[in-house]
Amino acid sequence: MGPGDVSFSVAVVAGSPEPCSRGLLAACCAGADYVVAADRGAAWCRDAGVVPDAFVGDGDSAGPDVLAWVASAVPERVALPCEKDMTDLEAAFALGEAVAAARGTVPAFTLLCATGGRVDHGLGVLGVVRRHSGRPVALVGDGWRGWVLSPEGMRSVRVEGRGRTVSAVPLADGTCISERGLHWPLDHRWLDALDDLGVSNVVEAASGGEVECHAGCCLVLLFEG
């Protein structure tokens, strides 16, 4: 984002088979300007007492009872065909981009319920967040939090909590990162996609650490405990 840009916070609730806790989902959505449920994500919203601003999906994982609730409660609904060349999650991000642009702002995304229960879907999620890495993108789950870094979007992140585990996973070939204040520091280290060099580092500095992405795209994960 440029210095004059105004951020518009978009919470995207995805449809992973294993959702985050209801309390976490409700808290994150309460702090957002706009909430989008992607297909089965509407079920997780309903269970948490959250009415999203929009529903996006083909309905293949939401189920008829959830779709009936969506029809009666959710203000904006974007029905997608089952035969399409994008996932419901990609469509939810596209909607967040469009709504932010219509309001003269740029989106900052928080993604929930996206990584639990299906390895293939989890890997697809990494592709989606990489394609949107020109915007701030945070991922949130129970016991962990993540950020997508790139020079075009969120370039660096502070990781607080001495002794906490932090992993930096490159999402693109030709990714260059630096890590400071961690047990194993890195200085402009070049990595290819899914290189495991940055996995399971530890915050060592009492003031916290920092991960910076100089090129490419990197997912940083900070775990509790």
PDB file of C-alpha atoms in Angstrom, residues 90-220:
ATOM      1  CA  GLU A  90     -10.299 -17.156  -4.878  1.00  0.00           C
ATOM      2  CA  ALA A  91     -13.724 -15.728  -5.689  1.00  0.00           C
ATOM      3  CA  ALA A  92     -14.093 -14.490  -2.093  1.00  0.00           C
ATOM      4  CA  PHE A  93     -10.780 -12.654  -2.319  1.00  0.00           C
ATOM      5  CA  ALA A  94     -11.831 -11.157  -5.662  1.00  0.00           C
ATOM      6  CA  LEU A  95     -15.060  -9.910  -4.086  1.00  0.00           C
ATOM      7  CA  GLY A  96     -13.111  -8.319  -1.233  1.00  0.00           C
ATOM      8  CA  GLU A  97     -10.895  -6.561  -3.764  1.00  0.00           C
ATOM      9  CA  ALA A  98     -13.917  -5.302  -5.712  1.00  0.00           C
ATOM     10  CA  VAL A  99     -15.820  -4.044  -2.653  1.00  0.00           C
ATOM     11  CA  ALA A 100     -12.744  -2.224  -1.349  1.00  0.00           C
ATOM     12  CA  ALA A 101     -12.125  -0.611  -4.743  1.00  0.00           C
ATOM     13  CA  ALA A 102     -15.753   0.525  -4.971  1.00  0.00           C
ATOM     14  CA  ARG A 103     -15.304   2.288  -1.625  1.00  0.00           C
ATOM     15  CA  GLY A 104     -12.063   3.951  -2.695  1.00  0.00           C
ATOM     16  CA  THR A 105      -9.895   1.849  -0.379  1.00  0.00           C
ATOM     17  CA  VAL A 106      -7.529  -1.098  -0.565  1.00  0.00           C
ATOM     18  CA  PRO A 107      -8.214  -4.392   1.208  1.00  0.00           C
ATOM     19  CA  ALA A 108      -6.287  -5.933   4.089  1.00  0.00           C
ATOM     20  CA  PHE A 109      -7.334  -9.572   4.376  1.00  0.00           C
ATOM     21  CA  THR A 110      -7.696 -11.844   7.397  1.00  0.00           C
ATOM     22  CA  LEU A 111      -8.246 -15.477   6.456  1.00  0.00           C
ATOM     23  CA  LEU A 112      -9.900 -17.996   8.793  1.00  0.00           C
ATOM     24  CA  CYS A 113     -10.915 -21.682   8.588  1.00  0.00           C
ATOM     25  CA  ALA A 114      -8.673 -22.252   5.574  1.00  0.00           C
ATOM     26  CA  THR A 115      -6.070 -24.863   6.470  1.00  0.00           C
ATOM     27  CA  GLY A 116      -7.636 -27.644   8.549  1.00  0.00           C
ATOM     28  CA  GLY A 117      -8.568 -31.105   7.382  1.00  0.00           C
ATOM     29  CA  ARG A 118      -7.579 -31.270   3.700  1.00  0.00           C
ATOM     30  CA  VAL A 119      -3.950 -31.204   2.569  1.00  0.00           C
ATOM     31  CA  ASP A 120      -4.829 -30.428  -1.053  1.00  0.00           C
ATOM     32  CA  HIS A 121      -7.072 -27.527  -0.080  1.00  0.00           C
ATOM     33  CA  GLY A 122      -4.408 -26.248   2.295  1.00  0.00           C
ATOM     34  CA  LEU A 123      -1.851 -26.191  -0.502  1.00  0.00           C
ATOM     35  CA  GLY A 124      -4.350 -24.427  -2.748  1.00  0.00           C
ATOM     36  CA  VAL A 125      -4.820 -21.796  -0.055  1.00  0.00           C
ATOM     37  CA  LEU A 126      -1.096 -21.043  -0.236  1.00  0.00           C
ATOM     38  CA  GLY A 127      -1.504 -20.377  -3.946  1.00  0.00           C
ATOM     39  CA  VAL A 128      -4.400 -18.001  -3.327  1.00  0.00           C
ATOM     40  CA  VAL A 129      -2.606 -15.968  -0.667  1.00  0.00           C
ATOM     41  CA  ARG A 130       0.530 -15.800  -2.821  1.00  0.00           C
ATOM     42  CA  ARG A 131      -1.485 -14.336  -5.693  1.00  0.00           C
ATOM     43  CA  HIS A 132      -2.845 -11.689  -3.317  1.00  0.00           C
ATOM     44  CA  SER A 133       0.471 -10.967  -1.599  1.00  0.00           C
ATOM     45  CA  GLY A 134       0.440  -7.414  -2.947  1.00  0.00           C
ATOM     46  CA  ARG A 135      -2.093  -6.769  -0.176  1.00  0.00           C
ATOM     47  CA  PRO A 136      -1.687  -7.356   3.562  1.00  0.00           C
ATOM     48  CA  VAL A 137      -2.860 -10.923   4.206  1.00  0.00           C
ATOM     49  CA  ALA A 138      -3.030 -12.481   7.673  1.00  0.00           C
ATOM     50  CA  LEU A 139      -4.024 -16.064   8.469  1.00  0.00           C
ATOM     51  CA  VAL A 140      -5.444 -16.864  11.888  1.00  0.00           C
ATOM     52  CA  GLY A 141      -5.982 -20.182  13.661  1.00  0.00           C
ATOM     53  CA  ASP A 142      -6.208 -21.479  17.209  1.00  0.00           C
ATOM     54  CA  GLY A 143      -2.734 -21.283  18.701  1.00  0.00           C
ATOM     55  CA  TRP A 144      -1.080 -19.626  15.715  1.00  0.00           C
ATOM     56  CA  ARG A 145      -1.100 -16.608  13.461  1.00  0.00           C
ATOM     57  CA  GLY A 146       0.435 -16.074  10.040  1.00  0.00           C
ATOM     58  CA  TRP A 147       1.357 -13.256   7.670  1.00  0.00           C
ATOM     59  CA  VAL A 148       2.106 -13.232   3.957  1.00  0.00           C
ATOM     60  CA  LEU A 149       5.139 -11.106   3.141  1.00  0.00           C
ATOM     61  CA  SER A 150       6.250  -9.646  -0.179  1.00  0.00           C
ATOM     62  CA  PRO A 151       8.034  -6.462  -1.276  1.00  0.00           C
ATOM     63  CA  GLU A 152       4.818  -5.309  -2.985  1.00  0.00           C
ATOM     64  CA  GLY A 153       2.589  -5.840   0.046  1.00  0.00           C
ATOM     65  CA  MET A 154       3.484  -6.422   3.684  1.00  0.00           C
ATOM     66  CA  ARG A 155       7.278  -6.387   3.578  1.00  0.00           C
ATOM     67  CA  SER A 156       8.119  -7.349   7.175  1.00  0.00           C
ATOM     68  CA  VAL A 157       6.550  -8.483  10.435  1.00  0.00           C
ATOM     69  CA  ARG A 158       7.538  -8.319  14.091  1.00  0.00           C
ATOM     70  CA  VAL A 159       7.215 -11.585  16.013  1.00  0.00           C
ATOM     71  CA  GLU A 160       6.837 -11.145  19.757  1.00  0.00           C
ATOM     72  CA  GLY A 161       7.316 -13.569  22.623  1.00  0.00           C
ATOM     73  CA  ARG A 162      10.693 -14.924  23.628  1.00  0.00           C
ATOM     74  CA  GLY A 163      10.836 -18.704  23.170  1.00  0.00           C
ATOM     75  CA  ARG A 164       7.927 -18.902  20.739  1.00  0.00           C
ATOM     76  CA  THR A 165       8.305 -20.930  17.561  1.00  0.00           C
ATOM     77  CA  VAL A 166       8.301 -19.050  14.270  1.00  0.00           C
ATOM     78  CA  SER A 167       8.503 -20.528  10.788  1.00  0.00           C
ATOM     79  CA  ALA A 168       9.156 -18.730   7.512  1.00  0.00           C
ATOM     80  CA  VAL A 169       8.069 -20.725   4.462  1.00  0.00           C
ATOM     81  CA  PRO A 170       8.810 -19.325   0.987  1.00  0.00           C
ATOM     82  CA  LEU A 171       5.835 -19.510  -1.363  1.00  0.00           C
ATOM     83  CA  ALA A 172       7.732 -18.730  -4.566  1.00  0.00           C
ATOM     84  CA  ASP A 173      11.056 -19.582  -6.147  1.00  0.00           C
ATOM     85  CA  GLY A 174      13.569 -16.770  -5.820  1.00  0.00           C
ATOM     86  CA  THR A 175      12.385 -15.638  -2.393  1.00  0.00           C
ATOM     87  CA  CYS A 176      14.894 -13.669  -0.330  1.00  0.00           C
ATOM     88  CA  ILE A 177      14.391 -13.200   3.417  1.00  0.00           C
ATOM     89  CA  SER A 178      16.203 -11.892   6.477  1.00  0.00           C
ATOM     90  CA  GLU A 179      15.493 -12.947  10.058  1.00  0.00           C
ATOM     91  CA  ARG A 180      16.613 -10.925  13.064  1.00  0.00           C
ATOM     92  CA  GLY A 181      16.234 -11.551  16.777  1.00  0.00           C
ATOM     93  CA  LEU A 182      15.754 -15.294  16.173  1.00  0.00           C
ATOM     94  CA  HIS A 183      17.932 -18.193  17.305  1.00  0.00           C
ATOM     95  CA  TRP A 184      19.045 -18.867  13.720  1.00  0.00           C
ATOM     96  CA  PRO A 185      19.308 -15.503  11.975  1.00  0.00           C
ATOM     97  CA  LEU A 186      19.343 -15.127   8.198  1.00  0.00           C
ATOM     98  CA  ASP A 187      20.711 -12.256   6.124  1.00  0.00           C
ATOM     99  CA  HIS A 188      19.294 -11.900   2.613  1.00  0.00           C
ATOM    100  CA  ARG A 189      19.047 -15.662   2.182  1.00  0.00           C
ATOM    101  CA  TRP A 190      17.709 -16.836  -1.174  1.00  0.00           C
ATOM    102  CA  LEU A 191      15.233 -19.722  -1.069  1.00  0.00           C
ATOM    103  CA  ASP A 192      12.976 -21.591  -3.466  1.00  0.00           C
ATOM    104  CA  ALA A 193       9.305 -22.400  -2.922  1.00  0.00           C
ATOM    105  CA  LEU A 194       8.594 -24.558   0.165  1.00  0.00           C
ATOM    106  CA  ASP A 195      12.247 -24.667   1.200  1.00  0.00           C
ATOM    107  CA  ASP A 196      12.334 -25.857   4.826  1.00  0.00           C
ATOM    108  CA  LEU A 197      15.353 -23.849   6.006  1.00  0.00           C
ATOM    109  CA  GLY A 198      13.162 -21.338   7.846  1.00  0.00           C
ATOM    110  CA  VAL A 199      10.958 -23.871   9.634  1.00  0.00           C
ATOM    111  CA  SER A 200      10.895 -24.062  13.464  1.00  0.00           C
ATOM    112  CA  ASN A 201      13.043 -21.092  14.393  1.00  0.00           C
ATOM    113  CA  VAL A 202      12.713 -19.530  17.851  1.00  0.00           C
ATOM    114  CA  VAL A 203      12.252 -15.940  18.999  1.00  0.00           C
ATOM    115  CA  GLU A 204      15.379 -15.262  21.053  1.00  0.00           C
ATOM    116  CA  ALA A 205      15.568 -11.501  21.593  1.00  0.00           C
ATOM    117  CA  ALA A 206      13.629 -10.202  24.584  1.00  0.00           C
ATOM    118  CA  SER A 207      12.351  -7.367  22.376  1.00  0.00           C
ATOM    119  CA  GLY A 208      11.080  -9.822  19.767  1.00  0.00           C
ATOM    120  CA  GLY A 209      12.251 -10.701  16.291  1.00  0.00           C
ATOM    121  CA  GLU A 210      11.608  -9.637  12.734  1.00  0.00           C
ATOM    122  CA  VAL A 211      11.228 -11.395   9.398  1.00  0.00           C
ATOM    123  CA  GLU A 212      11.654  -9.352   6.220  1.00  0.00           C
ATOM    124  CA  CYS A 213      10.983 -10.393   2.636  1.00  0.00           C
ATOM    125  CA  HIS A 214      13.241  -8.684   0.077  1.00  0.00           C
ATOM    126  CA  ALA A 215      12.048 -10.627  -2.979  1.00  0.00           C
ATOM    127  CA  GLY A 216       9.451 -13.235  -3.817  1.00  0.00           C
ATOM    128  CA  CYS A 217       6.795 -14.222  -1.268  1.00  0.00           C
ATOM    129  CA  CYS A 218       6.981 -15.785   2.190  1.00  0.00           C
ATOM    130  CA  LEU A 219       4.500 -17.076   4.763  1.00  0.00           C
ATOM    131  CA  VAL A 220       5.501 -16.391   8.382  1.00  0.00           C
TER     132      VAL A 220
END
